Structures are given as C-alpha cells and as structure tokens.
Amino acid sequence: MLLNPNNGRLHCSKPSQFLHPQRPKCFLFPNCPRSPCFTSKSKFCNLSLLLPRRSGKGFGIRALAEPGVSTNGPQGYPQPYSVKIPVGDRHILVETGHIGRQASASVTVTDGETIVYTSVCLADVPSEPSDFFPLSVHYQERFSAAGRTSGGFFKREGRAKDHEVLICRLIDRPLRPTMLNGFYHETQILSWVLSYDGLHSPDSLAVTAAGIAVALSEVPNSKTIAGVRVGLIGDKFIVNPTTKEMEDSELDLLLAGTDNAILMIEGYCDFLPEEKLLQAVEVGQEAVRAICNEVEALVKKCGKAKMLDAIKLPPPELYNHVEEIAGGELVRALQIRDKIPRRKALLSLEGEVLTILTEKGYVSKDAALGGSETTPDILEDEDEDEEVVVDGEVDEGDVHIKPSLRKSTPLFFSEVDVKLVFKEVTSKFLRRRIVEGGRRSDGRSPDEIRPINSKCGLLPRAHGSALFTRGETQSLAVVTLGDKQMAQRIDNLVGVDEWKRFYLQYTFPPSCVGEVGRNGAPSRREIGHGMLAERALEPILPSEDDFPYTVRVESTITESNGSSSMASVCGGCLALQDAGVPIKCSIVGIAMGMVLETEEFGGDGAPLILSDITGSEDASGDMDFKVAGNEDGVTAFQMDIKVSGITLPVMREALLQAKNGRKHIIAEMLKCSPPPSRMLSKYAPLIHIMKVKPEKVNLIIGSGGKKVKSIIEETGVDAIDTQEDGIVKITARDLASIEKSKAIITNLTMVPTIGDIYRNCEIKSIAPYGVFVEIAPGREGLCHISELSSNWLAKAEDAFKVGDHIDVKLIEVNEKGQLRLSHRALLPDTDPEKASAKQPTGDTKDVVGSQETSDKGRKKMISIRKGDLAEDISSPKNNTAENTLLPQKKFIRRLVTPAKDRPNINKDKTKKSSSEVVNSISSNGESTLVNGEANIG
C-alpha cells in the first residue's frame, strides 16, 4: 500500500484484505441535507474508500494527521502548551500535550495545588445506532492525591463512591446536549484527581477539564462547555470559593454552560428566594463565558479536526414516509391519557410502520437476523455484578431503542433507521399537540398539577411511613431512626472521618414502569436522584442537640411517570412527620419542562413552560428543571437542558411558575389521610443524653472498651456512645435499661470527697495487698490490707472473702482518680482505757466520739448534736473471726446538750455521700441508729 503524496489517498491492489470480517459497515447518506458528511470544505485529508462510491458502502477511518496541529514533538506528538485562565479572583492553569498524548485529547487543570487530569478517547469503529449518544464518564479521586492510602484491606481504589458518581453525572449532563446526532463512535472520558490541597474543590474543575478535553479532541460537538461553583457569603457571590469559604456560604451552586447559554445547574441552599438564585446563576454564567472564550483560543492553536464525516443520519425521505403512514394514528395514540395503554399503542403503531415499509420493499424482512460479517464479538465483563448504566438522564419508563445491527443490504432503509425516525416523529407530534391545542397527553393545561393523594402510617412496624401519589408517579417513603452506629461514614480525600446523620436512599425498580429488568446495585441515576431529595430535605431537620437520632429515609418508587425524585421529596417529608421528627416546615418538589421553539408548531415563538411534567414530556421536551422548597424559598434545584441552552429570562419564568406549583402541592399534602402521627413510634429506640466531665469519659470506656461493653451487657441497652466533650448518649428499647445504665455511669463519673463513708459495700475481689470494694455500681476502690483491721493481718483472705459486705471510708484519691478506702477507720476502739483517755475534758456537756484513722495518724472529731448518738461499729455480719475473740463491749445511750450550748465546735466534720447507708444494728442489739441517734461505746 502506497501513499500518494499528490492527493493524499490510500491505494491498494487488493482492497478486500483490509476489510475486517467482524467490523460492521457504516452507511453514508449523501443525499441527507442534515448530514455534513460530504462537504466541499472538509477539514480532513481526502481518503479514498476501498469500495466504489456508487455502491454506497464504506467504513470510517480516523485521520492520520490533522491540519492546524503542531506535530513538532517526539514521534509527531503535539507540542506541550499551557495557558492561564482567570476564574473569579484567581487563575487556573490548563496544560495539554504533557501527559496522555496518545489519547484523542488530554488536559491537566490546576487550581492552587489541586490538579485534575482528564482524557478523551473514542473507538476506531462506530457502534450500532441507538437513540442515545455512546458517552461514558468515569471520575476517580486517588487517595495518593492527598498523601493517603485506602483504608480497606486492598490498598487500591475500588468501585466508584457515591460522591464520585455524582461528579460523573455533573460532567456528563452538560456535555451530552452538545454532542451531534448521528455520531456513534463510543466516547469515553476519564478524569482523575492527581493532587488535592484541601482548599480548592476538584468537582467544578473536573467539569471544566472535561469540556476543554472534548473541545480539543476529534469528537464532534457544537459548543465548548465549562463549569464553576458559586457561593454566597453575606451578600457577596463568590466564584469557585474554597472549602473554608463554603463553610459560611448560604448557597452551593454548580453551573455549567457555553459562552451564551446555560446547560446544567445543580445547587442547594437554605430557603433562598428565587431572585437571589437568579443573581447567582447570572454570576456563574459570566464566569463560564470568560472561560469558554479563552478555551476557544486554545482550541484554534491545539485542537484536532472534528470527525464530521463519521456522522450518519437517516435520510429525509424516511421522515416523510413515517409521517404519511402513522400521522393520523399518532394523533389518536397521543390522546390516550394513561401511560401504559399509550405506550402499547405507540409500540403497536411502530410495528405497523415497519411492516408497511417492509412490504413496500424499503426494509428487508430479515434485517433483524443480521449476518456473521456484521456481528461484533461480545466480551464478558469481569465484574458480573456491575450493572452497565448509561450516564445521561433517561426518561422514567420511556421506551428506548436498544442498539441493533444495521444489515448491509442494498435496500434503502434499515430497521434501526425506521425506529429512530418514528421516535423523532412521535416527539414532534407530541410537541405540536401541546403548543397548538394547549393540552397535554393527559388533558392538562401547561401549568396544571396532576391529582395528588397521600396517606401516612401504612407500615405498623416502621418508625414512619408515607405513600405519596401524584398522577401515575408514586413513592413509598419509610423512615428509620437510630443512634450514631446507624450513621453513614463518608471516606474522603481529607482523611477526616465524616458521619452523615441523615441520608436518603432512592430505589427505582423496573416494576414501577411495568417492565422486566435487572435489579441489582443502585444505578448512577438512582444515586443522583437520592442525593437531590436528600439535600432538599436536609434544611428542615432539627439539630443534633434537639433530636439526637440518625435518620434514614428510603424512597421506593412503586409507580413512575415522571418527577419521581420530586415525589420522593414530598413522600419523605410526610414520612419524617409520621416518625415524629420535629421538622421546621414542609418541603415539596416539582419538575418543570419546556418547549423552546414554539413557532415551528404554530406558537408565538415564546418558550412554553410546563409544570409537573410526565415521562413523555421529559423525553420529548427541551428541559427538565426540578425545584424543591416551600412558599418562601428554594432548598434544592437541578436543571438539565436537552437543546443548546436557555437564558436567564426563561429560567426566571420557570422558577416563578414552579413557586406557584409548590404552593398548590403543600395545600394538597395538608389533606393527607390518615395524617402524620407526629409522635415517636413505640418501636423507635430511646436515646438519653447525659453530660459528664470530659476527663471522666475514659472511666466509662475502660481498658480496651471492656467497661462500656460490660455496662451494655449488664443493663441490656443497645449502645452507649461517648464523645470527647463529655456527652454520653444511651440508646435502648425501654426506659428501665436506660435508668440502669444511667445509674452506673453516674456512679462511675461522680467526684467522691475524702471523708465520705460508704455502708454495706460488697467486696468484689481479693488481692495479696488488699481487697477491692464496690462503693457504687461500677465504681471500686482499694482497701489496703493495713486498713482492713485494727490488728495485723497476714493475708486478707484470713478475715474476708469475696461477697462480704463492709463499711468503708474514703481516705485518699490519687492523681489517676483511683480510690483508697479504709475499713479500720470505722471500727470501734478496742482499748476502753485508751478510748476514755481520749475523751475531751472541760465544762462542756458535749460528748465527742473519737476515731483514730490510719491517715498519717491524724484524728478526726465528730460533733454530736443533742439527742444524737455516735455510731462507730460494724454490723454483726461483718465481724471478722479475730474480732469475735475480743471481749464484747456494752453500749449505752447518752444525752448530749444542744449545739448552741457548746463553747467549742470541731469544724472537721465527716461528710456523708448520698450513697451512705444510715441504718445499722449494734453487735448486741441494745441500741440502733434511728433519726440521728448514734451508739457510743
């Protein structure tokens, strides 16, 4: 094969050897006015096809070299190029030609020390036609970007985390409307965070990087896109704020668009008015416009020529045939109000169109059989559990055309072309019905809301439940309450553990649209819609101090015909009230649609805004704008545009119409029957919060968590959660268990005072150097062997055993909080003469009992008021064997003078703790302590 330098064409004597037997052949339609395939001003070198042109057959070939691209680098690679683009109050650095030079295009975008690398590649051979663009987006945050490794067993990144999936959607949604129809080369965008400084967020940077990479690549697109984040601090809007600035922001808005239109917005705020939201969008649009203008200059220097010759569109004659055959039936089918009968009618009509065209010879009867030469190999996926999901927004329950093979037949049309054209014609007729007749498929006017019905308390064992129905869309919302152990842990690049105490999980089973499908891991769409509903409801939740529960909301879509994410907001709000969560107000959501070019269908040219759109209106319309909030403001919003974009005046009209719709929905939700209970379910766990000194938290936990585990096992509570600031949360199913654990923790963390006396305390264990006495549940102290008896003991076992009860006095608390107790300090004096010698002398009539303690030989005097008796003996059951050998003393009761008659008062009084037992019996039973009376020997 030789390359002719004169015309740049490939020549070969045997063309057949270059045709791969398993590659599908591409059909080109030179007569189609919508197709830019064969224009006289093509940017590509003219490459001769290996089959004669008159046969109408051929295959796509990637260009070997593109004009306008510098190829002075090694092996013909483009030269490195970089440019600084102003964004907000700083610049971002865009570099290309440094990394990933074999990709169709690759860029690195740097903001501060955060670096995002994005590459774009496309398949050499086009895939089979379908009604969606074959685009896949993958975004990953490498832990090494922040100097970390994965916390799991396998030290590498695995399946995409939820927030990575959300960023994939942020990249995909604005790019898809800019892709040209008829381009079927599979396109893949890979984006990695290579460096993260903790200040500059990589998500908006990744959207801009993907837009730049696509603009530089061979993928044919209509416009360059860029993305920015907008925050609101005080009254000032900030473009691409840092993470620290976002902590004080009232708004989190991510916007993507072109130099003259908005393609995607997604944001969350705390009841922001519509006018403030529009101002934020305007600020973001200005920033996006500045970036796109700079990128256009970059594309002129470094961009590759677009593969416009690879675009293949159905011929215009086919549109005329389909409209002639199915026009009247389409009008009647689109008037069917119910979704399932309307869908079946359209499927039947599509089959009739195929049959008629086949009978006329336009479509081969065996076109669906395919051939071996056009059947690609099917590769098995290594991960059988991973579900392949199209990244872009798809209509809920809308019939999509699965990829099928084009037959290389000499006939004029292929079956897949007929299906594509039939769907486009159906959308055209639906839009015309809405604009001309002023009525939608279900008979509603443009601003009318579907009938709403809601009920609460369906599930008796659930903590809260609600069924919200709006037209043919239905959400079953269930609320579960729990403690911190039920919170969702978020693993991020920063390395700081983040726990979500509120999360909403959205499920969209195939049964909700009457179809059969795979039911596996949540799709990207399910994750995205769940996050939208979660962020919409988050502002109305009480603080953790007011409501210490972890709250989980499950929204299962049981029926769907559009706006299921907004139905999740409404159903979730009712379920929260049914679970007894003290929310601040009610939140509802509504989805808005639009028909942009109304002149084509007999309108006045002004965009037609639709409230509460259905699935078919989402698929055939030009906008899907979801808005959640109440009458006062917005809490969450998400907009996807399916055309070249919309302007601020159109968005303002949509927001105002959405506000009126929210007022109507809130009024309908007040008619809920049965209404929410607004009380905690009897099956919900109980949480008791108590405050202890922070330095006492370790006493509750114990060594290796042994103490807290023993408390849980002993009391039967579900969990005990401790915090460094001294907050202790006890979770249990009944109040009795909470009271038991509360008493133990109170005793563990109490601050004992030297001199406190504890009666009838149990000996828990015996050591060679003394015994451990439990003075309160869960609180023990050491009574040294020298403090056990007035006489010398060789071993503690000689006088005591485990389970005995004794009275002890606290004589010391060391720096570690350990308690030293004394039993000897409460024993009666064994020498009567010594005891009498220590009695005070003088004119006073006070009787003062003297007790000798072992605390460095100091003596403490106890003053007894008139009528009181000093009790200074142990109960008989606590007498040791040695004490029984001593002669028994006779105790008598003496009267003492009132305290006011005493000239001298000993101020060193012993203090009794709240746990002191004030009832004791003497050894001989002659006197008893009653109401302040004490026995004195």
Coordinates of N, CA and C in Angstrom, one line a residue, residues 37 171 210 282 304 312 361 478 480 538 582-583 601 749 790 837 864 926:
C37 N -21.7 15.1 5.9 CA -20.7 14.1 5.7 C -19.8 14.5 4.5
I171 N -20.4 15.9 35.1 CA -19.6 16.1 33.9 C -20.5 15.7 32.6
A210 N -13.1 18.4 31.5 CA -13.8 17.6 30.5 C -14.3 18.4 29.3
E282 N -26.6 34.2 37.2 CA -26.0 35.2 36.3 C -24.5 35.4 36.6
K304 N -7.8 19.4 17.5 CA -7.8 18.5 16.4 C -9.1 18.7 15.6
K312 N -23.7 9.9 10.7 CA -24.6 9.2 9.8 C -26.1 9.4 10.4
G361 N -40.9 -2.8 0.2 CA -39.5 -3.1 -0.2 C -38.5 -2.1 0.3
V478 N -40.1 5.5 53.7 CA -40.0 4.9 55.0 C -38.9 5.5 55.8
T480 N -36.4 5.4 59.2 CA -35.9 4.6 60.3 C -35.0 5.5 61.2
E538 N -32.8 18.3 53.8 CA -31.8 18.5 54.9 C -32.0 19.8 55.7
P582 N -39.2 16.4 64.6 CA -39.7 17.8 64.6 C -39.1 18.6 63.5
I583 N -39.6 18.5 62.3 CA -39.1 19.3 61.2 C -39.6 20.7 61.3
F601 N -44.4 24.9 15.7 CA -45.7 24.2 16.0 C -46.9 25.1 16.1
T749 N -18.7 8.2 87.2 CA -18.2 9.5 86.9 C -18.4 10.5 88.0
S790 N -8.0 -3.4 112.8 CA -7.2 -2.7 113.8 C -6.0 -3.6 114.2
A837 N -9.3 7.8 127.8 CA -8.3 8.9 127.9 C -8.4 9.9 126.8
I864 N -21.5 15.6 118.0 CA -22.8 15.0 118.1 C -23.8 16.1 118.7
E926 N -28.5 -3.8 121.6 CA -29.1 -3.0 122.6 C -29.5 -1.6 122.1

